mmCIF file of C-alpha atoms and ligand atoms in Angstrom:
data_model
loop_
_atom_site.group_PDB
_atom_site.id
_atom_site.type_symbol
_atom_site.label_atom_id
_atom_site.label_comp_id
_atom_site.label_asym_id
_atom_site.label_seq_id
_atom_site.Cartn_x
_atom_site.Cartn_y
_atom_site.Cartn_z
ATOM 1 C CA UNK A 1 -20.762 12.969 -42.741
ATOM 2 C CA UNK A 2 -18.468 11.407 -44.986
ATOM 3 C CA UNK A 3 -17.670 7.692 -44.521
ATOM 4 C CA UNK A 4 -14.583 5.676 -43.229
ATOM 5 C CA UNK A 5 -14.269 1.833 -42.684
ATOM 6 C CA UNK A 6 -11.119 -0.769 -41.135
ATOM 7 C CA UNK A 7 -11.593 -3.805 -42.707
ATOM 8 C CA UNK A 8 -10.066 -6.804 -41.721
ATOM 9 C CA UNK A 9 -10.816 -10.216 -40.386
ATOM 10 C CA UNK A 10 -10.928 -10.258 -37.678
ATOM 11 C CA UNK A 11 -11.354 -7.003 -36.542
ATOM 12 C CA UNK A 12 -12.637 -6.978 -33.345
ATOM 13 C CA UNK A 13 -9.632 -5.757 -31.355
ATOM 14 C CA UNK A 14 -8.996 -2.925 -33.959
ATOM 15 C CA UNK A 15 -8.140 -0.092 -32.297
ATOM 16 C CA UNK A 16 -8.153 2.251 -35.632
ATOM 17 C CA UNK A 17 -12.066 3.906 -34.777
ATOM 18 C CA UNK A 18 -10.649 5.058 -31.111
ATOM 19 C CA UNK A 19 -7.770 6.599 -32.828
ATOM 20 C CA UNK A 20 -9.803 8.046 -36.468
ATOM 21 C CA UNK A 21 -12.309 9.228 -33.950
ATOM 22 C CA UNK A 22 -9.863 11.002 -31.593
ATOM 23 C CA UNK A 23 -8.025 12.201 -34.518
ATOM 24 C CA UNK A 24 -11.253 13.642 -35.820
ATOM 25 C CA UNK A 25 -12.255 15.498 -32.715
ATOM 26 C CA UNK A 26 -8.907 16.706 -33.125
ATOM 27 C CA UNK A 27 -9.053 18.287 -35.739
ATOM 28 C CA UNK A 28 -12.673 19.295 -35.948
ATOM 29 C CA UNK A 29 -13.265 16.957 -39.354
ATOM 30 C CA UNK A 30 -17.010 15.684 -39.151
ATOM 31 C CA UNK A 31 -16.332 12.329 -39.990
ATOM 32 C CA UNK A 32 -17.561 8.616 -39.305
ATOM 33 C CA UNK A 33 -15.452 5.673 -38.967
ATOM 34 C CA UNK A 34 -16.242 2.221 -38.529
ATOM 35 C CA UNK A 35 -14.635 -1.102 -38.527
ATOM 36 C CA UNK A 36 -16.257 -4.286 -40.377
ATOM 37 C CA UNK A 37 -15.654 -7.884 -40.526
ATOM 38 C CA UNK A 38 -15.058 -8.721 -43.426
ATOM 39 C CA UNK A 39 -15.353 -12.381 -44.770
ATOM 40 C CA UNK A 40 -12.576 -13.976 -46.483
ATOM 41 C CA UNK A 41 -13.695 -14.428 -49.821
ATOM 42 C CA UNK A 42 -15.335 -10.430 -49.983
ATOM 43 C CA UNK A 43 -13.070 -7.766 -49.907
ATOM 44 C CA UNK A 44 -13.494 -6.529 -52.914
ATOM 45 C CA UNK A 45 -16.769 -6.969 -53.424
ATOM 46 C CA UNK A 46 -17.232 -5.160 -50.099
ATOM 47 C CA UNK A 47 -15.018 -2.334 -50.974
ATOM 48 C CA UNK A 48 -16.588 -1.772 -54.554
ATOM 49 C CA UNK A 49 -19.908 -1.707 -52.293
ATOM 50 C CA UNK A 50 -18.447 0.952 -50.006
ATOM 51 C CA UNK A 51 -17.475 2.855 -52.821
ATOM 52 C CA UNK A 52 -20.425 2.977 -54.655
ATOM 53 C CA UNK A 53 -22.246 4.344 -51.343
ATOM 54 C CA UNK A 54 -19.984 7.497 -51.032
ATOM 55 C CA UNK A 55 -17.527 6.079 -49.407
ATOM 56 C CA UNK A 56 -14.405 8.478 -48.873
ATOM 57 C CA UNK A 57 -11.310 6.057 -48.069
ATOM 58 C CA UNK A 58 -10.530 2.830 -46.002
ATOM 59 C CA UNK A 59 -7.722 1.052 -43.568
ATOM 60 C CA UNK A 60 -6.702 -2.562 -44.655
ATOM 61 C CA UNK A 61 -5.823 -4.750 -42.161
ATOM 62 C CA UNK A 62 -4.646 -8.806 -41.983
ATOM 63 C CA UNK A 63 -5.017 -10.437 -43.917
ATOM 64 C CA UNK A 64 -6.296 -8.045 -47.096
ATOM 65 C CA UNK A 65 -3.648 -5.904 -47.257
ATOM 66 C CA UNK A 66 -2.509 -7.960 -50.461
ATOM 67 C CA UNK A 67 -5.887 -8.185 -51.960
ATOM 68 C CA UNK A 68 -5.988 -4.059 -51.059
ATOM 69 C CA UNK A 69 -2.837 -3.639 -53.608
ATOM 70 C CA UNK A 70 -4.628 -5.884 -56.433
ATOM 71 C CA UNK A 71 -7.602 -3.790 -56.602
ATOM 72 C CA UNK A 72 -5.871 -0.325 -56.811
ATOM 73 C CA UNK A 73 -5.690 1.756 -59.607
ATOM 74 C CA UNK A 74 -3.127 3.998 -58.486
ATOM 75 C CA UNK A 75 -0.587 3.288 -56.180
ATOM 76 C CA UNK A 76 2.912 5.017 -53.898
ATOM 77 C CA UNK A 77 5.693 3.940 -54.759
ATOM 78 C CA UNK A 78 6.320 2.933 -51.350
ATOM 79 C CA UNK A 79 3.016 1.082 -52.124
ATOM 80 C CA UNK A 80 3.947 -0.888 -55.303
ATOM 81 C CA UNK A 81 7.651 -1.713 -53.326
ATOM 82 C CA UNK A 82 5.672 -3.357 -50.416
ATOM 83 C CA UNK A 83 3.180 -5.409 -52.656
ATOM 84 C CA UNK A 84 0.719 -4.596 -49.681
ATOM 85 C CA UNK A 85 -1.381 -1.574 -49.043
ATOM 86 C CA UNK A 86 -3.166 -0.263 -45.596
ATOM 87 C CA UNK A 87 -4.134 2.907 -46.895
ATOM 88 C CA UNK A 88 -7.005 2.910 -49.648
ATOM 89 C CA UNK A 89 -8.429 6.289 -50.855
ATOM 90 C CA UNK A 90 -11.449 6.803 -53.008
ATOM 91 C CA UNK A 91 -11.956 9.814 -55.639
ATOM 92 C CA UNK A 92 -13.449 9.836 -59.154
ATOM 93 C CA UNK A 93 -14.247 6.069 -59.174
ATOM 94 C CA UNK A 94 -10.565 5.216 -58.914
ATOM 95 C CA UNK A 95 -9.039 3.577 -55.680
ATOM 96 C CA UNK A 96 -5.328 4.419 -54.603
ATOM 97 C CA UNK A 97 -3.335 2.631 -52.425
ATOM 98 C CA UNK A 98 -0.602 3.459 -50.035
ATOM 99 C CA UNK A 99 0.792 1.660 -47.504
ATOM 100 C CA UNK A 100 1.469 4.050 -44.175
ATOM 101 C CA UNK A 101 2.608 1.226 -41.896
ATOM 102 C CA UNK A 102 6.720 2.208 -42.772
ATOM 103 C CA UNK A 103 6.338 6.116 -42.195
ATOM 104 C CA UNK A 104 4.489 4.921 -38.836
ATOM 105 C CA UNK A 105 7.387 2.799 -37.582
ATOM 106 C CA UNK A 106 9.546 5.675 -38.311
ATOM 107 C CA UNK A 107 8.296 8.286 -37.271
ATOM 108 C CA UNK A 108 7.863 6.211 -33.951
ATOM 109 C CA UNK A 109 11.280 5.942 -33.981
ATOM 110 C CA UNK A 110 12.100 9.285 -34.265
ATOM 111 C CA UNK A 111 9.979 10.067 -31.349
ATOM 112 C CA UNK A 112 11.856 7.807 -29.213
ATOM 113 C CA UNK A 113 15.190 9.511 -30.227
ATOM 114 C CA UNK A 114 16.106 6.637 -32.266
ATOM 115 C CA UNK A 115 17.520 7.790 -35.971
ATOM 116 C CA UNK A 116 17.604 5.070 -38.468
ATOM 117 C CA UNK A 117 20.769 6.802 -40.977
ATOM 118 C CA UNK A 118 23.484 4.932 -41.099
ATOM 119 C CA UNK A 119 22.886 2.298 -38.646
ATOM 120 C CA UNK A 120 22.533 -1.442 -39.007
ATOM 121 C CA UNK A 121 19.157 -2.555 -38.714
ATOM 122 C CA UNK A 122 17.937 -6.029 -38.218
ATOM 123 C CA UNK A 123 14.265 -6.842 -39.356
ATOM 124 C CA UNK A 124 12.440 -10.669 -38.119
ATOM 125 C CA UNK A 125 10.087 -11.391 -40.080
ATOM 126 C CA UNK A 126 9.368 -11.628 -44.077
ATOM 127 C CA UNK A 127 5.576 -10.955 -44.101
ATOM 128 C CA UNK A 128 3.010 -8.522 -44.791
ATOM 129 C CA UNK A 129 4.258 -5.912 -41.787
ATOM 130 C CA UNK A 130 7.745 -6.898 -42.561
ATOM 131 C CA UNK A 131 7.258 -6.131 -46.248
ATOM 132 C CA UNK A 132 5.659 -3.047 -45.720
ATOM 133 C CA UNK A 133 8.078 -0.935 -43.665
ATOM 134 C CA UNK A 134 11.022 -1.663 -45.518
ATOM 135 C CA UNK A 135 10.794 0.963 -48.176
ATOM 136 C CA UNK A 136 10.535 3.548 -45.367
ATOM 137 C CA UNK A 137 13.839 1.988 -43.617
ATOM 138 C CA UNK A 138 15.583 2.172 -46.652
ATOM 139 C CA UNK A 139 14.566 5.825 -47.618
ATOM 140 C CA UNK A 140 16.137 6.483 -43.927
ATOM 141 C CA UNK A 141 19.487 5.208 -45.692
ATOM 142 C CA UNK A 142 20.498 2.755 -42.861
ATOM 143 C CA UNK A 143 24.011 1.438 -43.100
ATOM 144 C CA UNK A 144 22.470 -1.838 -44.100
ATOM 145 C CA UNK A 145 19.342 -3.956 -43.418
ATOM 146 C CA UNK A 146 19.178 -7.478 -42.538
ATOM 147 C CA UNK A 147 16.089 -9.562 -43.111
ATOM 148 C CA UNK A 148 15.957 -12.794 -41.053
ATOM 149 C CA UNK A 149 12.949 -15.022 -41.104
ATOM 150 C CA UNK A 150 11.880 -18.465 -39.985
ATOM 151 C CA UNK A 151 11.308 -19.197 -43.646
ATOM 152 C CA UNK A 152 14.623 -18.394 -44.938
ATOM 153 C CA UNK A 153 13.132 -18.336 -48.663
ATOM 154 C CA UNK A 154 10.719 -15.331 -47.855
ATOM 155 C CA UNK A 155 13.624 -13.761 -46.277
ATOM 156 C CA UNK A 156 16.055 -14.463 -49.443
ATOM 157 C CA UNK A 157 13.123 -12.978 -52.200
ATOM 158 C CA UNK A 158 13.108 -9.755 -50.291
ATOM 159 C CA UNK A 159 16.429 -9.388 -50.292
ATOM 160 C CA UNK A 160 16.769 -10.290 -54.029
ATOM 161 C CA UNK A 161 13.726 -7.887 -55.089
ATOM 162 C CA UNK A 162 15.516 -4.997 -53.667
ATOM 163 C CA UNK A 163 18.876 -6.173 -55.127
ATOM 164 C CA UNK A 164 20.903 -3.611 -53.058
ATOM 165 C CA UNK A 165 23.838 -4.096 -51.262
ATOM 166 C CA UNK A 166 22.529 -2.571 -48.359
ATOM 167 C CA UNK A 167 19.963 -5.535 -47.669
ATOM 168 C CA UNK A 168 20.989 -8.725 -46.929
ATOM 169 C CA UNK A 169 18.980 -11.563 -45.683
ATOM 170 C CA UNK A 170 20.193 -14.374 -42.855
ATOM 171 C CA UNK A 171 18.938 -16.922 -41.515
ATOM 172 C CA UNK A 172 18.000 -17.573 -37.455
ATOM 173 C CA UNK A 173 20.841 -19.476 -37.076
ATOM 174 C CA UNK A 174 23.620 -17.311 -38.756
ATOM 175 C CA UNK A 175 22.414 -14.058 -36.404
ATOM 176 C CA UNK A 176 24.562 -15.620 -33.808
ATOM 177 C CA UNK A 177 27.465 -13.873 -35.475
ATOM 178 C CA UNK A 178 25.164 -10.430 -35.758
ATOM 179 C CA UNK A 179 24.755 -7.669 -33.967
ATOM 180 C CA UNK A 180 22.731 -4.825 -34.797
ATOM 181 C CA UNK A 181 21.747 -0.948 -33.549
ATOM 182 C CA UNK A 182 17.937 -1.630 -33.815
ATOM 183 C CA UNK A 183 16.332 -4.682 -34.007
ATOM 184 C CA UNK A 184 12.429 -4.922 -34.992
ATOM 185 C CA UNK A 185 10.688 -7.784 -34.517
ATOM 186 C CA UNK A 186 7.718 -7.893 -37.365
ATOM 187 C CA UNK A 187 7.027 -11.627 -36.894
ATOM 188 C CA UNK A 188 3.730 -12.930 -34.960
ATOM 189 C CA UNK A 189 5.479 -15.296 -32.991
ATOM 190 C CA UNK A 190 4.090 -13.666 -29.525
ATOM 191 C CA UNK A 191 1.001 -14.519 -30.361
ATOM 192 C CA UNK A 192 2.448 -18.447 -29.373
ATOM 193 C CA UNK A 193 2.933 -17.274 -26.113
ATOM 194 C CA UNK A 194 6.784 -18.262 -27.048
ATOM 195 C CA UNK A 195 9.868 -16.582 -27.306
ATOM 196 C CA UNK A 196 11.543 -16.385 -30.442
ATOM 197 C CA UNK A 197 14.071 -18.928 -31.644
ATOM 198 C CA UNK A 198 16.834 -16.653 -31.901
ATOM 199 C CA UNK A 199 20.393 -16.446 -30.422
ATOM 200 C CA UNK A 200 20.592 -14.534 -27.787
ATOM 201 C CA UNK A 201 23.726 -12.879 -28.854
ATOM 202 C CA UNK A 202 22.050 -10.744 -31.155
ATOM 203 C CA UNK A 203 20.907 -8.273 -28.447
ATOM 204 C CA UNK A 204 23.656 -6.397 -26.514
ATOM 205 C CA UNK A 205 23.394 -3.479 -23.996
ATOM 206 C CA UNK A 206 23.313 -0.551 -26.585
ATOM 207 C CA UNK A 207 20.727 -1.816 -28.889
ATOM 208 C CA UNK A 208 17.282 -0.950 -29.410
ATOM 209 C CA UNK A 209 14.710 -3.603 -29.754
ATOM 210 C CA UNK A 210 11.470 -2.484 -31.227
ATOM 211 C CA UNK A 211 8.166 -4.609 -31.356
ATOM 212 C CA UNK A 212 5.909 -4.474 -33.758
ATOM 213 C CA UNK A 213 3.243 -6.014 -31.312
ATOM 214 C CA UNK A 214 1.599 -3.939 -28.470
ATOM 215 C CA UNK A 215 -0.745 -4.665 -25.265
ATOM 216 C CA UNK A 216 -0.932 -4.322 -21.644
ATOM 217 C CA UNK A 217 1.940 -5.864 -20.810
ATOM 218 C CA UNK A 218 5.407 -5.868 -22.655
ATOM 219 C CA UNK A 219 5.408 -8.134 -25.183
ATOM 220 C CA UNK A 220 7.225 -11.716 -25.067
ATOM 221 C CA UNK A 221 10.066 -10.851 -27.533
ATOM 222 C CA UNK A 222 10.617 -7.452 -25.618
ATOM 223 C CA UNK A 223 10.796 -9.358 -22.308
ATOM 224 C CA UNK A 224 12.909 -11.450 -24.186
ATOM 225 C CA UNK A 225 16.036 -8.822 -25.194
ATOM 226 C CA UNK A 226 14.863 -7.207 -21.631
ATOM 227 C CA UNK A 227 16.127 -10.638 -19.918
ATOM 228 C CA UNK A 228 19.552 -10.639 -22.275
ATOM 229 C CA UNK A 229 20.046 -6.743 -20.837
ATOM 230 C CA UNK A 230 18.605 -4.596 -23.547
ATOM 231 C CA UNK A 231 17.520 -1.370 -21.930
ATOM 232 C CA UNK A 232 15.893 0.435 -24.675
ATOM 233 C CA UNK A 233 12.642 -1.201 -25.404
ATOM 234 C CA UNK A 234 10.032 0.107 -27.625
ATOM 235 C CA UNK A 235 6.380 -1.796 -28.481
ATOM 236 C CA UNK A 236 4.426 -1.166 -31.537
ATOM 237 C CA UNK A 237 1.562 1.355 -30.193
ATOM 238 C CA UNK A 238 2.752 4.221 -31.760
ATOM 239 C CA UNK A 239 3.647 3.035 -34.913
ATOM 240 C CA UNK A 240 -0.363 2.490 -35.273
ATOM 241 C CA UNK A 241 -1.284 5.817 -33.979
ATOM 242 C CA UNK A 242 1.453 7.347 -36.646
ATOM 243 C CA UNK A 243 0.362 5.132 -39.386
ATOM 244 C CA UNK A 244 -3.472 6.169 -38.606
ATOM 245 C CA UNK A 245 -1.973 9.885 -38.597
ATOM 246 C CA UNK A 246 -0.786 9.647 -41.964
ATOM 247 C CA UNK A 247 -3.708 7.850 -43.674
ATOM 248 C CA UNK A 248 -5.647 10.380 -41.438
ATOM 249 C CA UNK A 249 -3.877 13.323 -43.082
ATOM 250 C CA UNK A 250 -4.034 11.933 -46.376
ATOM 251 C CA UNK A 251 -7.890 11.616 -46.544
ATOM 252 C CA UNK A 252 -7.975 15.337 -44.604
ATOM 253 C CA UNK A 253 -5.425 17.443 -45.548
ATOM 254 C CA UNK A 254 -4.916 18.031 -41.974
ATOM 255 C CA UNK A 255 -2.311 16.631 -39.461
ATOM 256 C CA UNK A 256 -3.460 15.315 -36.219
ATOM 257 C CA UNK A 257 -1.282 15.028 -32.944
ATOM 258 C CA UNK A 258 -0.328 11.500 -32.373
ATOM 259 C CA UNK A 259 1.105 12.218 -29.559
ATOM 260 C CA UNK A 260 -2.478 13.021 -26.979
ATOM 261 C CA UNK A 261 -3.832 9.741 -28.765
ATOM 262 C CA UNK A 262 -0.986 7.517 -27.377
ATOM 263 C CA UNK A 263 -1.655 8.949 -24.572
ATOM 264 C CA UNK A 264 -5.339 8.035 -24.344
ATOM 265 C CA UNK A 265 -4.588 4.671 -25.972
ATOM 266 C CA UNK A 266 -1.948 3.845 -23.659
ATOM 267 C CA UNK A 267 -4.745 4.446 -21.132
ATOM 268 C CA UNK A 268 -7.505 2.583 -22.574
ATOM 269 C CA UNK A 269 -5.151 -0.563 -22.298
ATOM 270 C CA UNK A 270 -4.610 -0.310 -18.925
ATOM 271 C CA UNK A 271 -8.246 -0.486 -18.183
HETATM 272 P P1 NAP B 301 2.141 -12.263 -41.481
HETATM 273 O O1 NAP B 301 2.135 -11.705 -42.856
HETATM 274 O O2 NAP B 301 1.223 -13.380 -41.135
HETATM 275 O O3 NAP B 301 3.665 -12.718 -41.183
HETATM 276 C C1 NAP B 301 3.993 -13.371 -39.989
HETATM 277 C C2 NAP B 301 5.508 -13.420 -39.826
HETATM 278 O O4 NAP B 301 5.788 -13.935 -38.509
HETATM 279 C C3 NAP B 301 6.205 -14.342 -40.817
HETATM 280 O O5 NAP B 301 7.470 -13.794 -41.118
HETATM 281 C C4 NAP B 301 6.336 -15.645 -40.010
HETATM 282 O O6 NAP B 301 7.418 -16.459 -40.403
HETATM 283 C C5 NAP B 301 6.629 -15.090 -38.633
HETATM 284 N N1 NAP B 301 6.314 -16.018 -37.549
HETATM 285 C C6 NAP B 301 5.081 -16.389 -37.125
HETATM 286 N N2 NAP B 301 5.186 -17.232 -36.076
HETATM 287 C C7 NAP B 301 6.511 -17.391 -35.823
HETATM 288 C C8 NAP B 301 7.266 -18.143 -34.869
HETATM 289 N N3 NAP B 301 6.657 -18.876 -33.936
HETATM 290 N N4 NAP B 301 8.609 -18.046 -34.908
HETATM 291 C C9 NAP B 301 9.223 -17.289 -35.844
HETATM 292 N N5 NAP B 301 8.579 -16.556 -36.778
HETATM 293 C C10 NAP B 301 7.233 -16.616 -36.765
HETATM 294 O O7 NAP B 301 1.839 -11.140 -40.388
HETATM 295 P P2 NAP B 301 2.151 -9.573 -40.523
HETATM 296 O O8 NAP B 301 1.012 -8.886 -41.155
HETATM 297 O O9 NAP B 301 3.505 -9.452 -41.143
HETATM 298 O O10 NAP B 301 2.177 -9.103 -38.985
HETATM 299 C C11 NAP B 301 3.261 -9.419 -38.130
HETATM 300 C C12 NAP B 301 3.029 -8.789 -36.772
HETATM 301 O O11 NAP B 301 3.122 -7.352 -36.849
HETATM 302 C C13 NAP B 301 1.643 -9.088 -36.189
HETATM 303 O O12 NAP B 301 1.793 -9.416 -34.823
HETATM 304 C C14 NAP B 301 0.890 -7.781 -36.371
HETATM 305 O O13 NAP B 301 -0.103 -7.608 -35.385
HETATM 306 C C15 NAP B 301 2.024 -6.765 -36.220
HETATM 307 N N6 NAP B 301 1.720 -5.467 -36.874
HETATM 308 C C16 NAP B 301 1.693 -4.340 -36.113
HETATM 309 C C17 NAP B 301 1.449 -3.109 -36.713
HETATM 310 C C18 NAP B 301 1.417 -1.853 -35.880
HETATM 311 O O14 NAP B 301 0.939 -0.819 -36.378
HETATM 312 N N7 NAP B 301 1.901 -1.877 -34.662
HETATM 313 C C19 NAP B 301 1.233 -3.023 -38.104
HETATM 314 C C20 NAP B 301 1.293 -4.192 -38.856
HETATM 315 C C21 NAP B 301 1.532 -5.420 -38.229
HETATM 316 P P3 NAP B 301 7.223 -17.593 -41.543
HETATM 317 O O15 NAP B 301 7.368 -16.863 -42.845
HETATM 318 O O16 NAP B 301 8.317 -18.547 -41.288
HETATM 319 O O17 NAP B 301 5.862 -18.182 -41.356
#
């Protein structure tokens, strides 16, 4: 059976196996996937290892996704834009790297009914997950992208790598004169238990607020735009299963059905 791994650290709570392995039954590929800890100073080393074993292709998550692009020999452009890959693919001794985590959020999207052209988007956040989706926004062709983060400086490089008028970045504090049509939150703030520090003009009735973050219950900065009257709220489950689908399809050639995964997924939370 050929061999598939989710590194990370840590990588307990990983949900990719459930969904590789559901995927697999799927679509009748005879293939194993695993997840492994990883320690921090070993990722490549560990890869290399992998590779060397037979090793067919990999899932990246925090906080390697960086060290993931460094060690690529080939790479997506939507790869090289987001300096961070999830996606690594083995063949001929050579690794390639592509990051699957935008294409997931939009094609989550899409399934909600929400269409990214030509509207304005607001992203929080300027990390890894941040990073990484923007090249599939922008391929969308929003009417313009806003990047606010807590650090206004990793917000501000983003904006000047792209160097496009449609993205802008702002800072917390200058969203109170903002208001978008979709607003993704890609920070980790929820996992302080905390709302965001945001004004709570931002949301109005007609936006969508999307989280990047999933669970049992609705996450704290969906709760949040729930309280200020946002009706459309989306969390970030299915922009895993869709990012898993791609990676899935790349290594295959065949498409699963994200769809019955969510399903089960959305299950196996509630248990
Ligand atoms: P990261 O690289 O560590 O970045 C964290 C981001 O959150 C930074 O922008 C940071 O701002 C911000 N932040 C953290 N605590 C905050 C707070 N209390 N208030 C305001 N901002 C805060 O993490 P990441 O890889 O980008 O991941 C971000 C989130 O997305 C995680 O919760 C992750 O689980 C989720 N994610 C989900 C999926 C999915 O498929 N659903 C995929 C990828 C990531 P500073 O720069 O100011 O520190």
């Amino acid at each position: 059976m050929e061999q598939y791994r989710v590194y990370g650290n840590p990588i307990k709570q990983s949900k990719s196996p459930f969904i590789h392995r559901l995927f697999a039954q799927q679509t009748k590929q005879a293939i194993e996937y695993q997840k492994e800890l990883v320690a921090f100073n070993a990722f490549e080393s560990t890869v290399r290892s992998f590779i060397e074993q037979g090793g067919k292709g990999a899932n990246v998550t925090v906080p390697f996704k960086e060290q993931a692009f460094d060690i690529c020999d080939q790479l997506t452009d939507r790869a090289k834009l987001s300096e961070a890959v999830n996606t690594l693919s083995f063949s001929d001794g050579k690794i390639f790297g592509d990051n699957t985590d935008g294409i997931g959020l939009v094609n989550d999207l899409y399934r909600c009914g929400v269409k990214v052209s030509g509207k304005n988007i607001l992203l929080l956040g300027a990390g890894g997950a941040a990073k990484g989706v923007i090249p599939s926004l922008l391929a969308e062709q929003p009417a313009q992208l806003v990047i606010a983060n807590r650090t206004q400086e990793k917000a501000l490089a983003i904006a000047h790598k792209y160097n496009i008028e449609t993205v802008k970045a702002m800072t917390f504090e200058e969203l109170v004169n903002y208001q978008a049509d979709i607003i993704i939150n890609a920070t980790s703030s929820g996992l302080s238990g905390h709302p965001l520090s945001i004004p709570p003009t931002i949301f109005t009735k007609t936006c969508v607020c999307y989280d990047m973050v999933y669970g049992k219950d609705l996450p704290i900065f969906l709760q949040q735009a729930q309280t200020h009257g946002v009706d459309k709220l989306i969390d970030g489950l299915g922009m895993l299963v869709f990012q898993a689908a791609a990676a899935f399809e790349q290594w295959r050639g065949v498409r699963p059905d994200p769809d019955a995964v969510m399903t089960m997924l959305r299950q196996e939370l509630h248990q």
